[in-house]
Amino acid sequence: TLSLLSTRNPEVGHYKLGVRYLKEGDLPTAENEFYKALMFNKECKEVYLGMATVYMQKGQLDKALQLYIKYLEKEELKKGALVKTIIARGYIEQGNHLLKEEKFQEAMRVYNHALVFDKSLATASINLSIALSHEGEFSLALTTLEQALAFNQTQIELEKILAQQEWVLTQLHRFQEEQARLYYVKLADTFINQ
């Protein structure tokens, strides 16, 4: 391990050690080596990816996303697009957990973050529309799905988007029927109580 460390560029050696420990599954030691690399050179962008990978494997999504964003700030455009998609997928995972917990407002916020990083991800749009529908935002849910159709989606993704549009319209119809029923019940109560 000492042969990887040089006095000229110690951050490179610590980065390589971090990668080695990461491959071996020794996350605490990998994290420590990546941290040492950053202490020597905060511009060493690969270290941010290494640390983000450690945090993803540890299940610390928020920290991983922050590090991916730092990497993205330092990376060229082509590789940056890939990292943006990775970040977006991280936000989608976070949104999915919130959606399962029926925390629809928080899920909407997180899915919107995902779409900031990659607007073409059908999953983010579909799941955002689900959260919006649960909050009664049917029009916005449909608009979100229409925007997703604008991207070159696969046949399966197109079918999912169209199925989701149909579901939102069904939910809207049920909501409108319930509103009408409640209106007529209230109206009938008014006549009966007079």
PDB file of C-alpha atoms in Angstrom:
ATOM      1  CA  THR A   1       0.000   0.000   0.000  1.00  0.00           C
ATOM      2  CA  LEU A   2       2.847   2.409   0.667  1.00  0.00           C
ATOM      3  CA  SER A   3       4.036   2.000  -2.927  1.00  0.00           C
ATOM      4  CA  LEU A   4       0.846   3.743  -4.087  1.00  0.00           C
ATOM      5  CA  LEU A   5       1.641   6.853  -2.088  1.00  0.00           C
ATOM      6  CA  SER A   6       4.010   9.439  -3.501  1.00  0.00           C
ATOM      7  CA  THR A   7       5.146  12.723  -2.031  1.00  0.00           C
ATOM      8  CA  ARG A   8       4.483  14.426  -5.354  1.00  0.00           C
ATOM      9  CA  ASN A   9       0.758  13.521  -5.712  1.00  0.00           C
ATOM     10  CA  PRO A  10      -0.388  11.845  -2.490  1.00  0.00           C
ATOM     11  CA  GLU A  11      -4.061  12.374  -3.388  1.00  0.00           C
ATOM     12  CA  VAL A  12      -3.706   9.942  -6.304  1.00  0.00           C
ATOM     13  CA  GLY A  13      -2.297   7.240  -4.033  1.00  0.00           C
ATOM     14  CA  HIS A  14      -5.033   7.737  -1.435  1.00  0.00           C
ATOM     15  CA  TYR A  15      -7.636   7.650  -4.211  1.00  0.00           C
ATOM     16  CA  LYS A  16      -6.227   4.352  -5.550  1.00  0.00           C
ATOM     17  CA  LEU A  17      -6.187   2.896  -2.048  1.00  0.00           C
ATOM     18  CA  GLY A  18      -9.797   4.014  -1.608  1.00  0.00           C
ATOM     19  CA  VAL A  19     -10.769   2.240  -4.828  1.00  0.00           C
ATOM     20  CA  ARG A  20      -8.954  -0.914  -3.724  1.00  0.00           C
ATOM     21  CA  TYR A  21     -10.703  -0.952  -0.345  1.00  0.00           C
ATOM     22  CA  LEU A  22     -14.030  -0.200  -2.021  1.00  0.00           C
ATOM     23  CA  LYS A  23     -13.597  -3.233  -4.293  1.00  0.00           C
ATOM     24  CA  GLU A  24     -12.762  -5.343  -1.233  1.00  0.00           C
ATOM     25  CA  GLY A  25     -15.925  -4.113   0.499  1.00  0.00           C
ATOM     26  CA  ASP A  26     -14.051  -2.345   3.289  1.00  0.00           C
ATOM     27  CA  LEU A  27     -16.230   0.781   3.225  1.00  0.00           C
ATOM     28  CA  PRO A  28     -14.877   2.549   6.338  1.00  0.00           C
ATOM     29  CA  THR A  29     -11.263   2.275   5.151  1.00  0.00           C
ATOM     30  CA  ALA A  30     -12.234   3.279   1.589  1.00  0.00           C
ATOM     31  CA  GLU A  31     -14.064   6.326   2.934  1.00  0.00           C
ATOM     32  CA  ASN A  32     -11.018   7.239   5.045  1.00  0.00           C
ATOM     33  CA  GLU A  33      -8.672   7.003   2.032  1.00  0.00           C
ATOM     34  CA  PHE A  34     -10.981   9.115  -0.139  1.00  0.00           C
ATOM     35  CA  TYR A  35     -11.184  11.674   2.654  1.00  0.00           C
ATOM     36  CA  LYS A  36      -7.371  11.812   2.834  1.00  0.00           C
ATOM     37  CA  ALA A  37      -7.215  12.320  -0.942  1.00  0.00           C
ATOM     38  CA  LEU A  38      -9.562  15.298  -0.654  1.00  0.00           C
ATOM     39  CA  MET A  39      -7.450  16.745   2.155  1.00  0.00           C
ATOM     40  CA  PHE A  40      -4.562  16.918  -0.306  1.00  0.00           C
ATOM     41  CA  ASN A  41      -6.545  18.080  -3.324  1.00  0.00           C
ATOM     42  CA  LYS A  42     -10.213  19.148  -3.291  1.00  0.00           C
ATOM     43  CA  GLU A  43     -10.157  19.400  -7.095  1.00  0.00           C
ATOM     44  CA  CYS A  44      -9.574  15.660  -7.556  1.00  0.00           C
ATOM     45  CA  LYS A  45     -13.024  15.000  -9.000  1.00  0.00           C
ATOM     46  CA  GLU A  46     -12.751  11.198  -9.144  1.00  0.00           C
ATOM     47  CA  VAL A  47     -12.548  11.137  -5.358  1.00  0.00           C
ATOM     48  CA  TYR A  48     -16.059  12.586  -5.168  1.00  0.00           C
ATOM     49  CA  LEU A  49     -17.340   9.645  -7.242  1.00  0.00           C
ATOM     50  CA  GLY A  50     -15.516   7.183  -5.003  1.00  0.00           C
ATOM     51  CA  MET A  51     -16.941   8.708  -1.840  1.00  0.00           C
ATOM     52  CA  ALA A  52     -20.409   8.861  -3.400  1.00  0.00           C
ATOM     53  CA  THR A  53     -20.173   5.150  -4.176  1.00  0.00           C
ATOM     54  CA  VAL A  54     -19.226   4.434  -0.561  1.00  0.00           C
ATOM     55  CA  TYR A  55     -22.239   6.395   0.704  1.00  0.00           C
ATOM     56  CA  MET A  56     -24.586   4.732  -1.800  1.00  0.00           C
ATOM     57  CA  GLN A  57     -23.420   1.319  -0.564  1.00  0.00           C
ATOM     58  CA  LYS A  58     -23.887   2.440   3.033  1.00  0.00           C
ATOM     59  CA  GLY A  59     -27.439   3.542   2.174  1.00  0.00           C
ATOM     60  CA  GLN A  60     -26.707   7.220   2.841  1.00  0.00           C
ATOM     61  CA  LEU A  61     -28.417   8.558  -0.281  1.00  0.00           C
ATOM     62  CA  ASP A  62     -28.403  12.236   0.689  1.00  0.00           C
ATOM     63  CA  LYS A  63     -24.630  12.291   1.221  1.00  0.00           C
ATOM     64  CA  ALA A  64     -24.086  10.349  -2.009  1.00  0.00           C
ATOM     65  CA  LEU A  65     -26.207  12.802  -3.996  1.00  0.00           C
ATOM     66  CA  GLN A  66     -24.302  15.776  -2.567  1.00  0.00           C
ATOM     67  CA  LEU A  67     -21.015  14.215  -3.640  1.00  0.00           C
ATOM     68  CA  TYR A  68     -22.329  13.393  -7.114  1.00  0.00           C
ATOM     69  CA  ILE A  69     -23.337  17.036  -7.442  1.00  0.00           C
ATOM     70  CA  LYS A  70     -19.838  18.164  -6.386  1.00  0.00           C
ATOM     71  CA  TYR A  71     -18.380  15.819  -8.981  1.00  0.00           C
ATOM     72  CA  LEU A  72     -20.748  17.198 -11.589  1.00  0.00           C
ATOM     73  CA  GLU A  73     -19.626  20.746 -10.851  1.00  0.00           C
ATOM     74  CA  LYS A  74     -16.068  19.715 -11.714  1.00  0.00           C
ATOM     75  CA  GLU A  75     -16.763  17.379 -14.641  1.00  0.00           C
ATOM     76  CA  GLU A  76     -16.937  17.910 -18.362  1.00  0.00           C
ATOM     77  CA  LEU A  77     -20.315  17.939 -20.106  1.00  0.00           C
ATOM     78  CA  LYS A  78     -20.354  14.412 -21.602  1.00  0.00           C
ATOM     79  CA  LYS A  79     -19.580  12.575 -18.385  1.00  0.00           C
ATOM     80  CA  GLY A  80     -21.712  15.102 -16.539  1.00  0.00           C
ATOM     81  CA  ALA A  81     -24.823  13.859 -18.349  1.00  0.00           C
ATOM     82  CA  LEU A  82     -24.255  10.348 -17.018  1.00  0.00           C
ATOM     83  CA  VAL A  83     -23.776  11.653 -13.491  1.00  0.00           C
ATOM     84  CA  LYS A  84     -26.945  13.745 -13.833  1.00  0.00           C
ATOM     85  CA  THR A  85     -28.868  10.585 -14.670  1.00  0.00           C
ATOM     86  CA  ILE A  86     -27.338   8.822 -11.649  1.00  0.00           C
ATOM     87  CA  ILE A  87     -28.342  11.731  -9.415  1.00  0.00           C
ATOM     88  CA  ALA A  88     -31.857  11.735 -10.874  1.00  0.00           C
ATOM     89  CA  ARG A  89     -32.193   8.004 -10.232  1.00  0.00           C
ATOM     90  CA  GLY A  90     -31.069   8.571  -6.634  1.00  0.00           C
ATOM     91  CA  TYR A  91     -33.807  11.156  -6.192  1.00  0.00           C
ATOM     92  CA  ILE A  92     -36.334   8.753  -7.761  1.00  0.00           C
ATOM     93  CA  GLU A  93     -35.402   6.103  -5.185  1.00  0.00           C
ATOM     94  CA  GLN A  94     -35.846   8.639  -2.407  1.00  0.00           C
ATOM     95  CA  GLY A  95     -39.203   9.710  -3.870  1.00  0.00           C
ATOM     96  CA  ASN A  96     -40.359   6.100  -4.116  1.00  0.00           C
ATOM     97  CA  HIS A  97     -39.788   5.605  -0.386  1.00  0.00           C
ATOM     98  CA  LEU A  98     -41.753   8.761   0.367  1.00  0.00           C
ATOM     99  CA  LEU A  99     -44.550   7.694  -1.981  1.00  0.00           C
ATOM    100  CA  LYS A 100     -44.847   4.317  -0.199  1.00  0.00           C
ATOM    101  CA  GLU A 101     -45.076   6.194   3.106  1.00  0.00           C
ATOM    102  CA  GLU A 102     -47.829   8.358   1.569  1.00  0.00           C
ATOM    103  CA  LYS A 103     -45.777  11.522   2.074  1.00  0.00           C
ATOM    104  CA  PHE A 104     -47.027  12.933  -1.211  1.00  0.00           C
ATOM    105  CA  GLN A 105     -45.876  16.548  -0.813  1.00  0.00           C
ATOM    106  CA  GLU A 106     -42.320  15.467  -0.003  1.00  0.00           C
ATOM    107  CA  ALA A 107     -42.353  12.905  -2.809  1.00  0.00           C
ATOM    108  CA  MET A 108     -43.435  15.593  -5.288  1.00  0.00           C
ATOM    109  CA  ARG A 109     -40.529  17.793  -4.231  1.00  0.00           C
ATOM    110  CA  VAL A 110     -38.031  14.953  -4.632  1.00  0.00           C
ATOM    111  CA  TYR A 111     -39.387  13.821  -8.020  1.00  0.00           C
ATOM    112  CA  ASN A 112     -39.148  17.409  -9.226  1.00  0.00           C
ATOM    113  CA  HIS A 113     -35.485  17.400  -8.179  1.00  0.00           C
ATOM    114  CA  ALA A 114     -35.000  14.235 -10.241  1.00  0.00           C
ATOM    115  CA  LEU A 115     -36.549  15.904 -13.277  1.00  0.00           C
ATOM    116  CA  VAL A 116     -34.225  18.896 -12.894  1.00  0.00           C
ATOM    117  CA  PHE A 117     -31.300  16.532 -13.421  1.00  0.00           C
ATOM    118  CA  ASP A 118     -32.871  14.380 -16.165  1.00  0.00           C
ATOM    119  CA  LYS A 119     -36.220  15.340 -17.679  1.00  0.00           C
ATOM    120  CA  SER A 120     -36.309  12.233 -19.874  1.00  0.00           C
ATOM    121  CA  LEU A 121     -36.779   9.709 -17.061  1.00  0.00           C
ATOM    122  CA  ALA A 122     -40.310   8.377 -17.468  1.00  0.00           C
ATOM    123  CA  THR A 123     -40.312   6.861 -13.964  1.00  0.00           C
ATOM    124  CA  ALA A 124     -39.878  10.270 -12.341  1.00  0.00           C
ATOM    125  CA  SER A 125     -42.755  11.736 -14.357  1.00  0.00           C
ATOM    126  CA  ILE A 126     -45.050   8.764 -13.741  1.00  0.00           C
ATOM    127  CA  ASN A 127     -44.394   8.694 -10.005  1.00  0.00           C
ATOM    128  CA  LEU A 128     -44.700  12.472  -9.744  1.00  0.00           C
ATOM    129  CA  SER A 129     -48.104  12.200 -11.411  1.00  0.00           C
ATOM    130  CA  ILE A 130     -49.155   9.597  -8.835  1.00  0.00           C
ATOM    131  CA  ALA A 131     -48.186  11.907  -5.964  1.00  0.00           C
ATOM    132  CA  LEU A 132     -49.892  14.866  -7.656  1.00  0.00           C
ATOM    133  CA  SER A 133     -53.077  12.832  -8.156  1.00  0.00           C
ATOM    134  CA  HIS A 134     -53.162  11.866  -4.483  1.00  0.00           C
ATOM    135  CA  GLU A 135     -52.975  15.564  -3.672  1.00  0.00           C
ATOM    136  CA  GLY A 136     -55.863  16.334  -6.052  1.00  0.00           C
ATOM    137  CA  GLU A 137     -53.586  18.025  -8.605  1.00  0.00           C
ATOM    138  CA  PHE A 138     -55.010  16.108 -11.582  1.00  0.00           C
ATOM    139  CA  SER A 139     -54.387  18.772 -14.203  1.00  0.00           C
ATOM    140  CA  LEU A 140     -50.745  19.104 -13.181  1.00  0.00           C
ATOM    141  CA  ALA A 141     -50.402  15.310 -13.148  1.00  0.00           C
ATOM    142  CA  LEU A 142     -51.628  15.126 -16.741  1.00  0.00           C
ATOM    143  CA  THR A 143     -49.325  17.975 -17.804  1.00  0.00           C
ATOM    144  CA  THR A 144     -46.364  16.149 -16.255  1.00  0.00           C
ATOM    145  CA  LEU A 145     -47.207  13.016 -18.229  1.00  0.00           C
ATOM    146  CA  GLU A 146     -47.664  14.983 -21.465  1.00  0.00           C
ATOM    147  CA  GLN A 147     -44.199  16.475 -20.996  1.00  0.00           C
ATOM    148  CA  ALA A 148     -42.755  12.979 -20.502  1.00  0.00           C
ATOM    149  CA  LEU A 149     -44.223  11.926 -23.851  1.00  0.00           C
ATOM    150  CA  ALA A 150     -42.108  14.609 -25.559  1.00  0.00           C
ATOM    151  CA  PHE A 151     -38.938  12.577 -24.956  1.00  0.00           C
ATOM    152  CA  ASN A 152     -37.868   9.574 -26.983  1.00  0.00           C
ATOM    153  CA  GLN A 153     -39.260   6.926 -24.697  1.00  0.00           C
ATOM    154  CA  THR A 154     -39.132   3.183 -25.259  1.00  0.00           C
ATOM    155  CA  GLN A 155     -42.347   1.380 -26.181  1.00  0.00           C
ATOM    156  CA  ILE A 156     -42.657   0.066 -22.621  1.00  0.00           C
ATOM    157  CA  GLU A 157     -42.202   3.549 -21.144  1.00  0.00           C
ATOM    158  CA  LEU A 158     -44.780   4.981 -23.569  1.00  0.00           C
ATOM    159  CA  GLU A 159     -47.257   2.300 -22.523  1.00  0.00           C
ATOM    160  CA  LYS A 160     -46.606   3.066 -18.844  1.00  0.00           C
ATOM    161  CA  ILE A 161     -47.110   6.800 -19.418  1.00  0.00           C
ATOM    162  CA  LEU A 162     -50.343   6.228 -21.329  1.00  0.00           C
ATOM    163  CA  ALA A 163     -51.596   3.807 -18.666  1.00  0.00           C
ATOM    164  CA  GLN A 164     -50.773   6.386 -15.998  1.00  0.00           C
ATOM    165  CA  GLN A 165     -52.673   9.066 -17.931  1.00  0.00           C
ATOM    166  CA  GLU A 166     -55.687   6.778 -18.028  1.00  0.00           C
ATOM    167  CA  TRP A 167     -55.361   6.152 -14.263  1.00  0.00           C
ATOM    168  CA  VAL A 168     -55.166   9.899 -13.534  1.00  0.00           C
ATOM    169  CA  LEU A 169     -58.257  10.541 -15.670  1.00  0.00           C
ATOM    170  CA  THR A 170     -60.111   7.758 -13.819  1.00  0.00           C
ATOM    171  CA  GLN A 171     -59.093   9.280 -10.474  1.00  0.00           C
ATOM    172  CA  LEU A 172     -60.220  12.708 -11.683  1.00  0.00           C
ATOM    173  CA  HIS A 173     -63.583  11.284 -12.787  1.00  0.00           C
ATOM    174  CA  ARG A 174     -64.061   9.593  -9.380  1.00  0.00           C
ATOM    175  CA  PHE A 175     -63.099  12.814  -7.601  1.00  0.00           C
ATOM    176  CA  GLN A 176     -65.615  14.803  -9.688  1.00  0.00           C
ATOM    177  CA  GLU A 177     -68.364  12.232  -9.058  1.00  0.00           C
ATOM    178  CA  GLU A 178     -67.681  12.377  -5.312  1.00  0.00           C
ATOM    179  CA  GLN A 179     -67.751  16.178  -5.363  1.00  0.00           C
ATOM    180  CA  ALA A 180     -71.081  16.112  -7.221  1.00  0.00           C
ATOM    181  CA  ARG A 181     -72.498  13.552  -4.775  1.00  0.00           C
ATOM    182  CA  LEU A 182     -71.445  15.662  -1.792  1.00  0.00           C
ATOM    183  CA  TYR A 183     -72.987  18.748  -3.405  1.00  0.00           C
ATOM    184  CA  TYR A 184     -76.333  16.994  -3.901  1.00  0.00           C
ATOM    185  CA  VAL A 185     -76.284  15.560  -0.369  1.00  0.00           C
ATOM    186  CA  LYS A 186     -75.674  19.047   0.995  1.00  0.00           C
ATOM    187  CA  LEU A 187     -78.398  20.470  -1.233  1.00  0.00           C
ATOM    188  CA  ALA A 188     -80.869  17.776  -0.086  1.00  0.00           C
ATOM    189  CA  ASP A 189     -79.992  18.464   3.568  1.00  0.00           C
ATOM    190  CA  THR A 190     -80.699  22.143   2.980  1.00  0.00           C
ATOM    191  CA  PHE A 191     -84.209  21.393   1.604  1.00  0.00           C
ATOM    192  CA  ILE A 192     -84.981  18.860   4.351  1.00  0.00           C
ATOM    193  CA  ASN A 193     -83.916  21.258   7.134  1.00  0.00           C
ATOM    194  CA  GLN A 194     -86.094  24.112   5.842  1.00  0.00           C
TER     195      GLN A 194
END
